[in-house]
PDB file of C-alpha atoms in Angstrom:
ATOM      1  CA  LEU Y 218     109.051  89.899  90.974  1.00 51.00           C
ATOM      2  CA  HIS Y 219     107.260  91.477  93.920  1.00 61.00           C
ATOM      3  CA  ALA Y 220     108.639  94.856  94.950  1.00 65.00           C
ATOM      4  CA  GLY Y 221     106.384  95.335  97.957  1.00 76.00           C
ATOM      5  CA  GLU Y 222     103.239  97.130  98.945  1.00 85.00           C
ATOM      6  CA  ILE Y 223     102.036 100.012  96.800  1.00 89.00           C
ATOM      7  CA  GLN Y 224     100.349 102.732  98.815  1.00 92.00           C
ATOM      8  CA  ALA Y 225      98.431 105.626  97.322  1.00 92.00           C
ATOM      9  CA  TYR Y 226      97.178 109.004  98.458  1.00 92.00           C
ATOM     10  CA  SER Y 227      94.624 110.526  96.109  1.00 90.00           C
ATOM     11  CA  ASN Y 228      92.181 113.399  96.189  1.00 88.00           C
ATOM     12  CA  GLY Y 229      90.448 111.979  93.122  1.00 87.00           C
ATOM     13  CA  MET Y 230      89.738 108.393  94.199  1.00 90.00           C
ATOM     14  CA  ASN Y 231      88.102 107.077  97.333  1.00 94.00           C
ATOM     15  CA  ASP Y 232      89.607 104.279  99.435  1.00 96.00           C
ATOM     16  CA  GLN Y 233      87.409 101.577  97.895  1.00 97.00           C
ATOM     17  CA  ASP Y 234      88.406 102.583  94.362  1.00 94.00           C
ATOM     18  CA  LEU Y 235      92.091 102.440  95.332  1.00 93.00           C
ATOM     19  CA  GLU Y 236      91.642  99.019  96.912  1.00 94.00           C
ATOM     20  CA  ASN Y 237      89.839  97.804  93.784  1.00 94.00           C
ATOM     21  CA  VAL Y 238      93.003  98.469  91.770  1.00 89.00           C
ATOM     22  CA  HIS Y 239      95.193  96.736  94.395  1.00 89.00           C
ATOM     23  CA  LEU Y 240      96.563  99.866  96.061  1.00 91.00           C
ATOM     24  CA  VAL Y 241      96.693 100.516  99.801  1.00 94.00           C
ATOM     25  CA  PRO Y 242      95.045 103.864 100.579  1.00 96.00           C
ATOM     26  CA  VAL Y 243      96.846 106.211 102.979  1.00 96.00           C
ATOM     27  CA  SER Y 244      95.636 109.521 104.369  1.00 96.00           C
ATOM     28  CA  SER Y 245      98.916 111.415 103.712  1.00 94.00           C
ATOM     29  CA  LEU Y 246     102.553 110.994 102.710  1.00 92.00           C
ATOM     30  CA  ASP Y 247     103.510 110.995 106.399  1.00 95.00           C
ATOM     31  CA  ALA Y 248     100.973 108.256 107.130  1.00 96.00           C
ATOM     32  CA  GLY Y 249     102.313 106.148 104.257  1.00 93.00           C
ATOM     33  CA  LEU Y 250     105.930 106.526 105.332  1.00 93.00           C
ATOM     34  CA  SER Y 251     105.015 105.711 108.938  1.00 95.00           C
ATOM     35  CA  ARG Y 252     103.155 102.597 107.793  1.00 93.00           C
ATOM     36  CA  ALA Y 253     106.100 101.433 105.655  1.00 91.00           C
ATOM     37  CA  LEU Y 254     108.655 101.976 108.419  1.00 93.00           C
ATOM     38  CA  GLU Y 255     106.446 100.299 111.022  1.00 94.00           C
ATOM     39  CA  GLU Y 256     105.872  97.313 108.739  1.00 90.00           C
ATOM     40  CA  HIS Y 257     109.404  96.931 107.369  1.00 88.00           C
ATOM     41  CA  GLY Y 258     111.681  98.596 109.936  1.00 92.00           C
ATOM     42  CA  ALA Y 259     113.774 101.738 110.049  1.00 92.00           C
ATOM     43  CA  GLY Y 260     116.059 100.451 107.275  1.00 90.00           C
ATOM     44  CA  ALA Y 261     113.211  99.994 104.806  1.00 85.00           C
ATOM     45  CA  ARG Y 262     113.744 101.220 101.259  1.00 84.00           C
ATOM     46  CA  VAL Y 263     110.853 103.265  99.898  1.00 87.00           C
ATOM     47  CA  ALA Y 264     110.172 105.105  96.666  1.00 85.00           C
ATOM     48  CA  VAL Y 265     107.916 108.139  96.469  1.00 87.00           C
ATOM     49  CA  LEU Y 266     106.321 108.865  93.099  1.00 85.00           C
ATOM     50  CA  PRO Y 267     104.684 112.299  93.304  1.00 83.00           C
ATOM     51  CA  ASP Y 268     103.124 111.917  89.847  1.00 80.00           C
ATOM     52  CA  GLY Y 269     102.362 108.212  90.173  1.00 75.00           C
ATOM     53  CA  PRO Y 270      99.780 107.889  87.390  1.00 74.00           C
ATOM     54  CA  TYR Y 271     102.329 109.283  84.931  1.00 80.00           C
ATOM     55  CA  VAL Y 272     105.229 107.020  85.946  1.00 78.00           C
ATOM     56  CA  ILE Y 273     106.094 103.451  85.013  1.00 77.00           C
ATOM     57  CA  ALA Y 274     108.340 102.120  87.777  1.00 71.00           C
ATOM     58  CA  GLN Y 275     110.777  99.266  87.200  1.00 73.00           C
ATOM     59  CA  ILE Y 276     113.247  97.455  89.422  1.00 69.00           C
ATOM     60  CA  ALA Y 277     116.639  97.298  87.719  1.00 74.00           C
ATOM     61  CA  GLU Y 278     118.430  93.963  87.502  1.00 73.00           C
ATOM     62  CA  GLY Y 279     121.011  93.455  90.197  1.00 66.00           C
ATOM     63  CA  ILE Y 280     119.318  95.744  92.706  1.00 60.00           C
ATOM     64  CA  PRO Y 281     118.035  93.805  95.731  1.00 61.00           C
ATOM     65  CA  SER Y 282     114.324  94.262  96.391  1.00 56.00           C
TER      66      SER Y 282
END
């Protein structure tokens, strides 16, 4: 199941390191949200994980992706 693009903002990793682990680097939360809305439209569903490295995200059954 593909949930979509995973963007990341990090002070501890450079853009190349983020890309190497299949993340899309963004320069800020605002930049990431703008990118998502531009790519997927104003009705896009997004999730923000402020402590991303400490979270395991799952898509629940029955919830459209």
